[in-house]
mmCIF file with all atom_site columns, C-alpha atoms in Angstrom:
data_model
loop_
_atom_site.group_PDB
_atom_site.id
_atom_site.type_symbol
_atom_site.label_atom_id
_atom_site.label_alt_id
_atom_site.label_comp_id
_atom_site.label_asym_id
_atom_site.label_entity_id
_atom_site.label_seq_id
_atom_site.pdbx_PDB_ins_code
_atom_site.Cartn_x
_atom_site.Cartn_y
_atom_site.Cartn_z
_atom_site.occupancy
_atom_site.B_iso_or_equiv
_atom_site.pdbx_formal_charge
_atom_site.auth_seq_id
_atom_site.auth_comp_id
_atom_site.auth_asym_id
_atom_site.auth_atom_id
_atom_site.pdbx_PDB_model_num
ATOM 1   C CA . ALA A 1 1   ? -21.685 -52.116 -12.912 1.00 60.00 ? 1   ALA A CA 1
ATOM 2   C CA . GLN A 1 2   ? -21.210 -54.213 -16.010 1.00 70.00 ? 2   GLN A CA 1
ATOM 3   C CA . THR A 1 3   ? -19.578 -57.209 -14.370 1.00 89.00 ? 3   THR A CA 1
ATOM 4   C CA . VAL A 1 4   ? -19.424 -60.922 -14.988 1.00 96.00 ? 4   VAL A CA 1
ATOM 5   C CA . THR A 1 5   ? -18.416 -63.065 -12.024 1.00 96.00 ? 5   THR A CA 1
ATOM 6   C CA . GLN A 1 6   ? -17.036 -66.570 -12.050 1.00 97.00 ? 6   GLN A CA 1
ATOM 7   C CA . SER A 1 7   ? -16.609 -67.592 -8.445  1.00 96.00 ? 7   SER A CA 1
ATOM 8   C CA . GLN A 1 8   ? -14.744 -70.841 -9.130  1.00 96.00 ? 8   GLN A CA 1
ATOM 9   C CA . PRO A 1 9   ? -11.145 -70.192 -10.183 1.00 96.00 ? 9   PRO A CA 1
ATOM 10  C CA . GLU A 1 10  ? -10.532 -73.952 -10.482 1.00 97.00 ? 10  GLU A CA 1
ATOM 11  C CA . MET A 1 11  ? -12.703 -77.021 -10.847 1.00 97.00 ? 11  MET A CA 1
ATOM 12  C CA . SER A 1 12  ? -12.003 -80.681 -11.412 1.00 98.00 ? 12  SER A CA 1
ATOM 13  C CA . VAL A 1 13  ? -14.129 -83.560 -12.645 1.00 98.00 ? 13  VAL A CA 1
ATOM 14  C CA . GLN A 1 14  ? -13.652 -87.253 -13.186 1.00 98.00 ? 14  GLN A CA 1
ATOM 15  C CA . GLU A 1 15  ? -13.759 -88.392 -16.756 1.00 98.00 ? 15  GLU A CA 1
ATOM 16  C CA . ALA A 1 16  ? -17.319 -89.339 -17.808 1.00 97.00 ? 16  ALA A CA 1
ATOM 17  C CA . GLU A 1 17  ? -18.819 -87.413 -14.899 1.00 98.00 ? 17  GLU A CA 1
ATOM 18  C CA . THR A 1 18  ? -20.790 -84.156 -14.957 1.00 98.00 ? 18  THR A CA 1
ATOM 19  C CA . VAL A 1 19  ? -19.546 -80.767 -13.822 1.00 98.00 ? 19  VAL A CA 1
ATOM 20  C CA . THR A 1 20  ? -21.230 -77.376 -13.522 1.00 98.00 ? 20  THR A CA 1
ATOM 21  C CA . LEU A 1 21  ? -19.403 -74.078 -13.855 1.00 98.00 ? 21  LEU A CA 1
ATOM 22  C CA . SER A 1 22  ? -21.019 -71.023 -12.280 1.00 98.00 ? 22  SER A CA 1
ATOM 23  C CA . CYS A 1 23  ? -21.441 -67.543 -13.669 1.00 98.00 ? 23  CYS A CA 1
ATOM 24  C CA . THR A 1 24  ? -23.373 -64.517 -12.511 1.00 97.00 ? 24  THR A CA 1
ATOM 25  C CA . TYR A 1 25  ? -23.593 -61.120 -14.118 1.00 96.00 ? 25  TYR A CA 1
ATOM 26  C CA . ASP A 1 26  ? -24.878 -57.662 -13.503 1.00 93.00 ? 26  ASP A CA 1
ATOM 27  C CA . THR A 1 27  ? -26.829 -55.590 -15.984 1.00 90.00 ? 27  THR A CA 1
ATOM 28  C CA . SER A 1 28  ? -29.757 -53.219 -16.180 1.00 88.00 ? 28  SER A CA 1
ATOM 29  C CA . GLU A 1 29  ? -30.453 -54.108 -19.801 1.00 87.00 ? 29  GLU A CA 1
ATOM 30  C CA . SER A 1 30  ? -33.071 -56.549 -20.997 1.00 85.00 ? 30  SER A CA 1
ATOM 31  C CA . ASP A 1 31  ? -31.572 -57.353 -24.386 1.00 87.00 ? 31  ASP A CA 1
ATOM 32  C CA . TYR A 1 32  ? -28.223 -59.101 -24.294 1.00 92.00 ? 32  TYR A CA 1
ATOM 33  C CA . TYR A 1 33  ? -26.477 -62.331 -25.148 1.00 94.00 ? 33  TYR A CA 1
ATOM 34  C CA . LEU A 1 34  ? -24.553 -64.680 -22.891 1.00 96.00 ? 34  LEU A CA 1
ATOM 35  C CA . PHE A 1 35  ? -21.690 -66.936 -23.899 1.00 97.00 ? 35  PHE A CA 1
ATOM 36  C CA . TRP A 1 36  ? -19.345 -69.587 -22.664 1.00 98.00 ? 36  TRP A CA 1
ATOM 37  C CA . TYR A 1 37  ? -15.928 -69.735 -24.284 1.00 97.00 ? 37  TYR A CA 1
ATOM 38  C CA . LYS A 1 38  ? -13.333 -72.447 -23.932 1.00 98.00 ? 38  LYS A CA 1
ATOM 39  C CA . GLN A 1 39  ? -9.606  -71.763 -24.049 1.00 97.00 ? 39  GLN A CA 1
ATOM 40  C CA . PRO A 1 40  ? -7.494  -74.923 -24.240 1.00 96.00 ? 40  PRO A CA 1
ATOM 41  C CA . PRO A 1 41  ? -3.695  -74.855 -23.861 1.00 93.00 ? 41  PRO A CA 1
ATOM 42  C CA . SER A 1 42  ? -3.460  -73.967 -27.550 1.00 92.00 ? 42  SER A CA 1
ATOM 43  C CA . ARG A 1 43  ? -4.845  -70.564 -26.333 1.00 94.00 ? 43  ARG A CA 1
ATOM 44  C CA . GLN A 1 44  ? -7.430  -70.369 -29.114 1.00 94.00 ? 44  GLN A CA 1
ATOM 45  C CA . MET A 1 45  ? -10.721 -68.970 -27.811 1.00 96.00 ? 45  MET A CA 1
ATOM 46  C CA . ILE A 1 46  ? -13.555 -71.272 -28.864 1.00 96.00 ? 46  ILE A CA 1
ATOM 47  C CA . LEU A 1 47  ? -17.251 -70.539 -28.491 1.00 96.00 ? 47  LEU A CA 1
ATOM 48  C CA . VAL A 1 48  ? -18.936 -73.362 -26.589 1.00 97.00 ? 48  VAL A CA 1
ATOM 49  C CA . ILE A 1 49  ? -22.504 -72.133 -26.312 1.00 97.00 ? 49  ILE A CA 1
ATOM 50  C CA . ARG A 1 50  ? -24.570 -68.972 -26.438 1.00 96.00 ? 50  ARG A CA 1
ATOM 51  C CA . GLN A 1 51  ? -27.907 -67.866 -25.023 1.00 96.00 ? 51  GLN A CA 1
ATOM 52  C CA . GLU A 1 52  ? -30.112 -64.976 -26.083 1.00 93.00 ? 52  GLU A CA 1
ATOM 53  C CA . ALA A 1 53  ? -31.566 -63.299 -23.004 1.00 93.00 ? 53  ALA A CA 1
ATOM 54  C CA . TYR A 1 54  ? -35.044 -63.055 -24.535 1.00 92.00 ? 54  TYR A CA 1
ATOM 55  C CA . LYS A 1 55  ? -35.228 -66.831 -24.913 1.00 92.00 ? 55  LYS A CA 1
ATOM 56  C CA . GLN A 1 56  ? -36.494 -68.745 -21.913 1.00 89.00 ? 56  GLN A CA 1
ATOM 57  C CA . GLN A 1 57  ? -35.373 -72.121 -23.197 1.00 94.00 ? 57  GLN A CA 1
ATOM 58  C CA . ASN A 1 58  ? -31.906 -73.118 -22.079 1.00 96.00 ? 58  ASN A CA 1
ATOM 59  C CA . ALA A 1 59  ? -29.391 -73.569 -24.876 1.00 96.00 ? 59  ALA A CA 1
ATOM 60  C CA . THR A 1 60  ? -27.777 -76.958 -25.458 1.00 96.00 ? 60  THR A CA 1
ATOM 61  C CA . GLU A 1 61  ? -24.925 -78.082 -27.656 1.00 95.00 ? 61  GLU A CA 1
ATOM 62  C CA . ASN A 1 62  ? -24.320 -81.816 -27.481 1.00 96.00 ? 62  ASN A CA 1
ATOM 63  C CA . ARG A 1 63  ? -22.779 -82.469 -24.037 1.00 97.00 ? 63  ARG A CA 1
ATOM 64  C CA . PHE A 1 64  ? -22.897 -78.800 -23.081 1.00 98.00 ? 64  PHE A CA 1
ATOM 65  C CA . SER A 1 65  ? -25.961 -77.112 -21.677 1.00 98.00 ? 65  SER A CA 1
ATOM 66  C CA . VAL A 1 66  ? -26.719 -74.004 -19.692 1.00 98.00 ? 66  VAL A CA 1
ATOM 67  C CA . ASN A 1 67  ? -29.004 -73.138 -16.831 1.00 97.00 ? 67  ASN A CA 1
ATOM 68  C CA . PHE A 1 68  ? -30.108 -69.581 -17.547 1.00 97.00 ? 68  PHE A CA 1
ATOM 69  C CA . GLN A 1 69  ? -31.891 -67.850 -14.703 1.00 96.00 ? 69  GLN A CA 1
ATOM 70  C CA . LYS A 1 70  ? -32.630 -64.353 -15.966 1.00 94.00 ? 70  LYS A CA 1
ATOM 71  C CA . ALA A 1 71  ? -34.153 -62.961 -12.786 1.00 93.00 ? 71  ALA A CA 1
ATOM 72  C CA . ALA A 1 72  ? -31.239 -64.216 -10.749 1.00 95.00 ? 72  ALA A CA 1
ATOM 73  C CA . LYS A 1 73  ? -28.758 -63.130 -13.462 1.00 95.00 ? 73  LYS A CA 1
ATOM 74  C CA . SER A 1 74  ? -27.177 -66.528 -13.410 1.00 97.00 ? 74  SER A CA 1
ATOM 75  C CA . PHE A 1 75  ? -25.779 -68.488 -16.349 1.00 97.00 ? 75  PHE A CA 1
ATOM 76  C CA . SER A 1 76  ? -24.139 -71.783 -15.419 1.00 98.00 ? 76  SER A CA 1
ATOM 77  C CA . LEU A 1 77  ? -22.567 -74.272 -17.815 1.00 98.00 ? 77  LEU A CA 1
ATOM 78  C CA . LYS A 1 78  ? -23.077 -77.997 -17.400 1.00 98.00 ? 78  LYS A CA 1
ATOM 79  C CA . ILE A 1 79  ? -20.694 -80.409 -19.078 1.00 98.00 ? 79  ILE A CA 1
ATOM 80  C CA . SER A 1 80  ? -21.960 -83.962 -19.215 1.00 98.00 ? 80  SER A CA 1
ATOM 81  C CA . ASP A 1 81  ? -19.874 -87.074 -19.813 1.00 98.00 ? 81  ASP A CA 1
ATOM 82  C CA . SER A 1 82  ? -16.679 -85.072 -19.348 1.00 98.00 ? 82  SER A CA 1
ATOM 83  C CA . GLN A 1 83  ? -13.822 -85.916 -21.674 1.00 97.00 ? 83  GLN A CA 1
ATOM 84  C CA . LEU A 1 84  ? -10.101 -85.307 -21.395 1.00 97.00 ? 84  LEU A CA 1
ATOM 85  C CA . GLY A 1 85  ? -10.390 -82.811 -24.222 1.00 97.00 ? 85  GLY A CA 1
ATOM 86  C CA . ASP A 1 86  ? -12.710 -80.676 -22.112 1.00 98.00 ? 86  ASP A CA 1
ATOM 87  C CA . ALA A 1 87  ? -9.790  -79.641 -19.917 1.00 98.00 ? 87  ALA A CA 1
ATOM 88  C CA . ALA A 1 88  ? -9.387  -75.929 -20.490 1.00 98.00 ? 88  ALA A CA 1
ATOM 89  C CA . MET A 1 89  ? -10.037 -72.462 -19.155 1.00 97.00 ? 89  MET A CA 1
ATOM 90  C CA . TYR A 1 90  ? -13.713 -71.538 -19.451 1.00 98.00 ? 90  TYR A CA 1
ATOM 91  C CA . PHE A 1 91  ? -14.863 -67.952 -19.697 1.00 98.00 ? 91  PHE A CA 1
ATOM 92  C CA . CYS A 1 92  ? -18.367 -66.676 -19.225 1.00 98.00 ? 92  CYS A CA 1
ATOM 93  C CA . ALA A 1 93  ? -19.208 -63.518 -21.178 1.00 96.00 ? 93  ALA A CA 1
ATOM 94  C CA . ARG A 1 94  ? -22.048 -61.122 -21.832 1.00 95.00 ? 94  ARG A CA 1
ATOM 95  C CA . SER A 1 95  ? -22.669 -58.721 -24.676 1.00 91.00 ? 95  SER A CA 1
ATOM 96  C CA . ASN A 1 96  ? -24.938 -55.697 -24.848 1.00 83.00 ? 96  ASN A CA 1
ATOM 97  C CA . THR A 1 97  ? -26.651 -53.648 -27.490 1.00 77.00 ? 97  THR A CA 1
ATOM 98  C CA . GLY A 1 98  ? -23.620 -51.401 -27.760 1.00 76.00 ? 98  GLY A CA 1
ATOM 99  C CA . ASN A 1 99  ? -21.496 -54.304 -29.030 1.00 79.00 ? 99  ASN A CA 1
ATOM 100 C CA . GLN A 1 100 ? -19.580 -54.340 -25.765 1.00 85.00 ? 100 GLN A CA 1
ATOM 101 C CA . PHE A 1 101 ? -18.495 -57.638 -24.272 1.00 90.00 ? 101 PHE A CA 1
ATOM 102 C CA . TYR A 1 102 ? -17.766 -58.375 -20.627 1.00 92.00 ? 102 TYR A CA 1
ATOM 103 C CA . PHE A 1 103 ? -15.781 -61.422 -19.599 1.00 94.00 ? 103 PHE A CA 1
ATOM 104 C CA . GLY A 1 104 ? -15.467 -63.218 -16.298 1.00 96.00 ? 104 GLY A CA 1
ATOM 105 C CA . THR A 1 105 ? -12.112 -64.110 -14.802 1.00 95.00 ? 105 THR A CA 1
ATOM 106 C CA . GLY A 1 106 ? -12.326 -67.706 -15.959 1.00 96.00 ? 106 GLY A CA 1
ATOM 107 C CA . THR A 1 107 ? -12.557 -71.173 -14.440 1.00 97.00 ? 107 THR A CA 1
ATOM 108 C CA . SER A 1 108 ? -9.766  -73.650 -15.014 1.00 97.00 ? 108 SER A CA 1
ATOM 109 C CA . LEU A 1 109 ? -11.238 -77.107 -15.520 1.00 98.00 ? 109 LEU A CA 1
ATOM 110 C CA . THR A 1 110 ? -9.173  -80.225 -14.939 1.00 98.00 ? 110 THR A CA 1
ATOM 111 C CA . VAL A 1 111 ? -10.454 -83.594 -16.132 1.00 98.00 ? 111 VAL A CA 1
ATOM 112 C CA . ILE A 1 112 ? -9.142  -86.519 -14.134 1.00 97.00 ? 112 ILE A CA 1
ATOM 113 C CA . PRO A 1 113 ? -8.712  -89.792 -16.058 1.00 96.00 ? 113 PRO A CA 1
ATOM 114 C CA . ASP B 2 1   ? -10.384 -69.760 -44.721 1.00 66.00 ? 1   ASP B CA 1
ATOM 115 C CA . THR B 2 2   ? -9.268  -68.232 -41.446 1.00 72.00 ? 2   THR B CA 1
ATOM 116 C CA . ALA B 2 3   ? -12.010 -66.037 -40.007 1.00 93.00 ? 3   ALA B CA 1
ATOM 117 C CA . VAL B 2 4   ? -9.838  -63.797 -37.817 1.00 97.00 ? 4   VAL B CA 1
ATOM 118 C CA . SER B 2 5   ? -6.113  -63.788 -38.388 1.00 96.00 ? 5   SER B CA 1
ATOM 119 C CA . GLN B 2 6   ? -3.312  -62.084 -36.510 1.00 96.00 ? 6   GLN B CA 1
ATOM 120 C CA . THR B 2 7   ? 0.312   -61.591 -37.353 1.00 96.00 ? 7   THR B CA 1
ATOM 121 C CA . PRO B 2 8   ? 2.749   -62.294 -35.942 1.00 97.00 ? 8   PRO B CA 1
ATOM 122 C CA . LYS B 2 9   ? 1.870   -65.134 -33.573 1.00 95.00 ? 9   LYS B CA 1
ATOM 123 C CA . TYR B 2 10  ? 5.005   -64.555 -31.547 1.00 97.00 ? 10  TYR B CA 1
ATOM 124 C CA . LEU B 2 11  ? 6.853   -61.308 -31.018 1.00 97.00 ? 11  LEU B CA 1
ATOM 125 C CA . VAL B 2 12  ? 10.009  -60.905 -28.966 1.00 98.00 ? 12  VAL B CA 1
ATOM 126 C CA . THR B 2 13  ? 11.471  -57.432 -28.638 1.00 97.00 ? 13  THR B CA 1
ATOM 127 C CA . GLN B 2 14  ? 13.507  -55.134 -26.449 1.00 97.00 ? 14  GLN B CA 1
ATOM 128 C CA . MET B 2 15  ? 12.209  -52.540 -24.041 1.00 97.00 ? 15  MET B CA 1
ATOM 129 C CA . GLY B 2 16  ? 11.701  -49.174 -25.639 1.00 97.00 ? 16  GLY B CA 1
ATOM 130 C CA . ASN B 2 17  ? 10.986  -50.512 -29.110 1.00 97.00 ? 17  ASN B CA 1
ATOM 131 C CA . ASP B 2 18  ? 7.848   -49.795 -31.129 1.00 97.00 ? 18  ASP B CA 1
ATOM 132 C CA . LYS B 2 19  ? 5.910   -52.708 -32.574 1.00 97.00 ? 19  LYS B CA 1
ATOM 133 C CA . SER B 2 20  ? 2.685   -53.467 -34.407 1.00 97.00 ? 20  SER B CA 1
ATOM 134 C CA . ILE B 2 21  ? 0.348   -56.427 -34.487 1.00 98.00 ? 21  ILE B CA 1
ATOM 135 C CA . LYS B 2 22  ? -1.920  -56.851 -37.463 1.00 97.00 ? 22  LYS B CA 1
ATOM 136 C CA . CYS B 2 23  ? -5.456  -58.214 -37.434 1.00 97.00 ? 23  CYS B CA 1
ATOM 137 C CA . GLU B 2 24  ? -7.768  -59.058 -40.291 1.00 97.00 ? 24  GLU B CA 1
ATOM 138 C CA . GLN B 2 25  ? -11.252 -60.549 -40.340 1.00 96.00 ? 25  GLN B CA 1
ATOM 139 C CA . ASN B 2 26  ? -13.045 -61.898 -43.395 1.00 95.00 ? 26  ASN B CA 1
ATOM 140 C CA . LEU B 2 27  ? -16.437 -62.325 -41.735 1.00 94.00 ? 27  LEU B CA 1
ATOM 141 C CA . GLY B 2 28  ? -17.898 -58.991 -42.738 1.00 92.00 ? 28  GLY B CA 1
ATOM 142 C CA . HIS B 2 29  ? -18.316 -58.030 -39.094 1.00 92.00 ? 29  HIS B CA 1
ATOM 143 C CA . ASP B 2 30  ? -18.915 -54.461 -38.087 1.00 89.00 ? 30  ASP B CA 1
ATOM 144 C CA . THR B 2 31  ? -16.967 -54.330 -34.855 1.00 91.00 ? 31  THR B CA 1
ATOM 145 C CA . MET B 2 32  ? -13.419 -55.340 -33.974 1.00 93.00 ? 32  MET B CA 1
ATOM 146 C CA . TYR B 2 33  ? -11.681 -55.554 -30.631 1.00 94.00 ? 33  TYR B CA 1
ATOM 147 C CA . TRP B 2 34  ? -8.314  -55.896 -28.976 1.00 96.00 ? 34  TRP B CA 1
ATOM 148 C CA . TYR B 2 35  ? -7.846  -57.777 -25.718 1.00 96.00 ? 35  TYR B CA 1
ATOM 149 C CA . LYS B 2 36  ? -4.837  -58.300 -23.474 1.00 96.00 ? 36  LYS B CA 1
ATOM 150 C CA . GLN B 2 37  ? -4.547  -61.587 -21.601 1.00 96.00 ? 37  GLN B CA 1
ATOM 151 C CA . ASP B 2 38  ? -2.037  -61.570 -18.777 1.00 92.00 ? 38  ASP B CA 1
ATOM 152 C CA . SER B 2 39  ? -0.271  -64.487 -17.130 1.00 89.00 ? 39  SER B CA 1
ATOM 153 C CA . LYS B 2 40  ? -3.269  -65.089 -14.853 1.00 86.00 ? 40  LYS B CA 1
ATOM 154 C CA . LYS B 2 41  ? -5.437  -65.514 -17.940 1.00 89.00 ? 41  LYS B CA 1
ATOM 155 C CA . PHE B 2 42  ? -7.526  -62.421 -17.249 1.00 91.00 ? 42  PHE B CA 1
ATOM 156 C CA . LEU B 2 43  ? -8.964  -61.011 -20.473 1.00 92.00 ? 43  LEU B CA 1
ATOM 157 C CA . LYS B 2 44  ? -8.878  -57.247 -20.482 1.00 91.00 ? 44  LYS B CA 1
ATOM 158 C CA . ILE B 2 45  ? -10.629 -55.259 -23.195 1.00 91.00 ? 45  ILE B CA 1
ATOM 159 C CA . MET B 2 46  ? -8.374  -52.621 -24.650 1.00 93.00 ? 46  MET B CA 1
ATOM 160 C CA . PHE B 2 47  ? -10.333 -51.222 -27.577 1.00 90.00 ? 47  PHE B CA 1
ATOM 161 C CA . SER B 2 48  ? -13.470 -51.780 -29.531 1.00 90.00 ? 48  SER B CA 1
ATOM 162 C CA . TYR B 2 49  ? -14.006 -50.162 -32.887 1.00 90.00 ? 49  TYR B CA 1
ATOM 163 C CA . ASN B 2 50  ? -16.585 -49.996 -35.606 1.00 83.00 ? 50  ASN B CA 1
ATOM 164 C CA . ASN B 2 51  ? -16.906 -47.598 -38.475 1.00 71.00 ? 51  ASN B CA 1
ATOM 165 C CA . LYS B 2 52  ? -18.607 -45.128 -36.238 1.00 69.00 ? 52  LYS B CA 1
ATOM 166 C CA . GLU B 2 53  ? -16.917 -45.211 -32.911 1.00 80.00 ? 53  GLU B CA 1
ATOM 167 C CA . LEU B 2 54  ? -13.697 -46.051 -31.137 1.00 84.00 ? 54  LEU B CA 1
ATOM 168 C CA . ILE B 2 55  ? -14.135 -47.001 -27.518 1.00 81.00 ? 55  ILE B CA 1
ATOM 169 C CA . ILE B 2 56  ? -10.985 -47.015 -25.475 1.00 77.00 ? 56  ILE B CA 1
ATOM 170 C CA . ASN B 2 57  ? -10.594 -48.621 -22.101 1.00 83.00 ? 57  ASN B CA 1
ATOM 171 C CA . GLU B 2 58  ? -9.449  -45.701 -19.993 1.00 77.00 ? 58  GLU B CA 1
ATOM 172 C CA . THR B 2 59  ? -6.881  -47.843 -18.202 1.00 87.00 ? 59  THR B CA 1
ATOM 173 C CA . VAL B 2 60  ? -4.969  -48.532 -21.409 1.00 90.00 ? 60  VAL B CA 1
ATOM 174 C CA . PRO B 2 61  ? -1.804  -46.406 -21.669 1.00 92.00 ? 61  PRO B CA 1
ATOM 175 C CA . ASN B 2 62  ? -1.706  -44.030 -24.602 1.00 92.00 ? 62  ASN B CA 1
ATOM 176 C CA . ARG B 2 63  ? 1.363   -45.889 -25.854 1.00 96.00 ? 63  ARG B CA 1
ATOM 177 C CA . PHE B 2 64  ? -1.200  -48.284 -27.315 1.00 95.00 ? 64  PHE B CA 1
ATOM 178 C CA . SER B 2 65  ? -3.129  -47.130 -30.342 1.00 93.00 ? 65  SER B CA 1
ATOM 179 C CA . PRO B 2 66  ? -5.460  -48.919 -32.743 1.00 92.00 ? 66  PRO B CA 1
ATOM 180 C CA . LYS B 2 67  ? -5.356  -48.191 -36.442 1.00 90.00 ? 67  LYS B CA 1
ATOM 181 C CA . SER B 2 68  ? -8.138  -49.271 -38.777 1.00 89.00 ? 68  SER B CA 1
ATOM 182 C CA . PRO B 2 69  ? -7.466  -48.782 -42.495 1.00 88.00 ? 69  PRO B CA 1
ATOM 183 C CA . ASP B 2 70  ? -10.807 -50.403 -43.335 1.00 87.00 ? 70  ASP B CA 1
ATOM 184 C CA . LYS B 2 71  ? -13.623 -52.428 -41.801 1.00 88.00 ? 71  LYS B CA 1
ATOM 185 C CA . ALA B 2 72  ? -11.730 -55.696 -42.124 1.00 92.00 ? 72  ALA B CA 1
ATOM 186 C CA . HIS B 2 73  ? -8.569  -54.590 -40.344 1.00 93.00 ? 73  HIS B CA 1
ATOM 187 C CA . LEU B 2 74  ? -7.710  -53.325 -36.893 1.00 94.00 ? 74  LEU B CA 1
ATOM 188 C CA . ASN B 2 75  ? -4.013  -53.118 -36.149 1.00 95.00 ? 75  ASN B CA 1
ATOM 189 C CA . LEU B 2 76  ? -2.465  -52.482 -32.768 1.00 96.00 ? 76  LEU B CA 1
ATOM 190 C CA . HIS B 2 77  ? 0.524   -50.184 -32.438 1.00 96.00 ? 77  HIS B CA 1
ATOM 191 C CA . ILE B 2 78  ? 2.576   -50.117 -29.273 1.00 97.00 ? 78  ILE B CA 1
ATOM 192 C CA . ASN B 2 79  ? 5.177   -47.452 -28.620 1.00 97.00 ? 79  ASN B CA 1
ATOM 193 C CA . SER B 2 80  ? 8.017   -47.539 -26.109 1.00 97.00 ? 80  SER B CA 1
ATOM 194 C CA . LEU B 2 81  ? 7.412   -51.111 -25.035 1.00 97.00 ? 81  LEU B CA 1
ATOM 195 C CA . GLU B 2 82  ? 7.720   -51.933 -21.341 1.00 97.00 ? 82  GLU B CA 1
ATOM 196 C CA . LEU B 2 83  ? 8.270   -55.203 -19.495 1.00 96.00 ? 83  LEU B CA 1
ATOM 197 C CA . GLY B 2 84  ? 4.676   -55.113 -18.256 1.00 95.00 ? 84  GLY B CA 1
ATOM 198 C CA . ASP B 2 85  ? 3.391   -55.198 -21.808 1.00 96.00 ? 85  ASP B CA 1
ATOM 199 C CA . SER B 2 86  ? 4.406   -58.848 -22.078 1.00 97.00 ? 86  SER B CA 1
ATOM 200 C CA . ALA B 2 87  ? 1.175   -60.781 -22.573 1.00 97.00 ? 87  ALA B CA 1
ATOM 201 C CA . VAL B 2 88  ? -0.950  -62.494 -25.170 1.00 97.00 ? 88  VAL B CA 1
ATOM 202 C CA . TYR B 2 89  ? -2.938  -60.066 -27.310 1.00 98.00 ? 89  TYR B CA 1
ATOM 203 C CA . PHE B 2 90  ? -6.132  -61.189 -28.976 1.00 97.00 ? 90  PHE B CA 1
ATOM 204 C CA . CYS B 2 91  ? -7.992  -59.600 -31.801 1.00 97.00 ? 91  CYS B CA 1
ATOM 205 C CA . ALA B 2 92  ? -11.695 -60.375 -32.139 1.00 96.00 ? 92  ALA B CA 1
ATOM 206 C CA . SER B 2 93  ? -14.650 -59.352 -34.253 1.00 94.00 ? 93  SER B CA 1
ATOM 207 C CA . SER B 2 94  ? -18.410 -59.521 -33.929 1.00 92.00 ? 94  SER B CA 1
ATOM 208 C CA . HIS B 2 95  ? -21.596 -58.629 -35.729 1.00 87.00 ? 95  HIS B CA 1
ATOM 209 C CA . PHE B 2 96  ? -23.524 -56.450 -33.301 1.00 77.00 ? 96  PHE B CA 1
ATOM 210 C CA . LYS B 2 97  ? -23.884 -58.253 -29.979 1.00 75.00 ? 97  LYS B CA 1
ATOM 211 C CA . ASN B 2 98  ? -23.532 -61.708 -31.461 1.00 83.00 ? 98  ASN B CA 1
ATOM 212 C CA . GLU B 2 99  ? -20.634 -63.878 -30.423 1.00 88.00 ? 99  GLU B CA 1
ATOM 213 C CA . GLN B 2 100 ? -17.091 -62.708 -30.882 1.00 93.00 ? 100 GLN B CA 1
ATOM 214 C CA . PHE B 2 101 ? -14.724 -64.610 -33.111 1.00 95.00 ? 101 PHE B CA 1
ATOM 215 C CA . PHE B 2 102 ? -11.162 -64.552 -31.882 1.00 96.00 ? 102 PHE B CA 1
ATOM 216 C CA . GLY B 2 103 ? -7.851  -64.610 -33.640 1.00 96.00 ? 103 GLY B CA 1
ATOM 217 C CA . PRO B 2 104 ? -5.167  -67.083 -32.547 1.00 96.00 ? 104 PRO B CA 1
ATOM 218 C CA . GLY B 2 105 ? -3.455  -64.540 -30.316 1.00 97.00 ? 105 GLY B CA 1
ATOM 219 C CA . THR B 2 106 ? -0.024  -62.927 -30.393 1.00 97.00 ? 106 THR B CA 1
ATOM 220 C CA . ARG B 2 107 ? 2.371   -63.706 -27.592 1.00 97.00 ? 107 ARG B CA 1
ATOM 221 C CA . LEU B 2 108 ? 4.425   -60.588 -26.952 1.00 97.00 ? 108 LEU B CA 1
ATOM 222 C CA . THR B 2 109 ? 7.585   -60.890 -24.899 1.00 97.00 ? 109 THR B CA 1
ATOM 223 C CA . VAL B 2 110 ? 9.438   -57.740 -23.915 1.00 97.00 ? 110 VAL B CA 1
ATOM 224 C CA . LEU B 2 111 ? 13.020  -58.251 -22.765 1.00 96.00 ? 111 LEU B CA 1
#
């Protein structure tokens, strides 16, 4: 099954603290990309970070980093020094060689001042 | 310089009407998509399309149909609108399996 699972429907974090959002996926392919998207209340879908499956090094983008465990099919997102503007819905996604994308059900992140 | 644009952003209509949502991308991408996001924020793929192949999610009613006049456009036509069609519809595009770029979404309300 081509599924992406986000087991945390809601998460909260204190401002300036660190939070980790979980994501697991299922695939039999070896060549794929993984993504985290952010959807703030404005509803615009914004790419936060991406990871090529063939790369062992974890991707980082400023305060955002991932922990990519290919064998375990796990792709978690860590947000450091959380800011109020990080409050949003976060979606984990995977693409395959057929240009198909699979999205998780999302995690709603609340940042507490 | 909007990468993926959709019109209209809001659409309010009566049950039974037929409506269209337009989508254009200026990124030169080869594949375009339509998603439906319901009130629980679930993103459901409806269609993906490139110049070779249309892939339809089998759960999508045939009242929904994509129309692509060229590589840069993928419009969504909806016939005989129903209350359950109320949602936000997103257009997206990608180059192969690279990240998708999303349009701003169209909030459809069926009364």
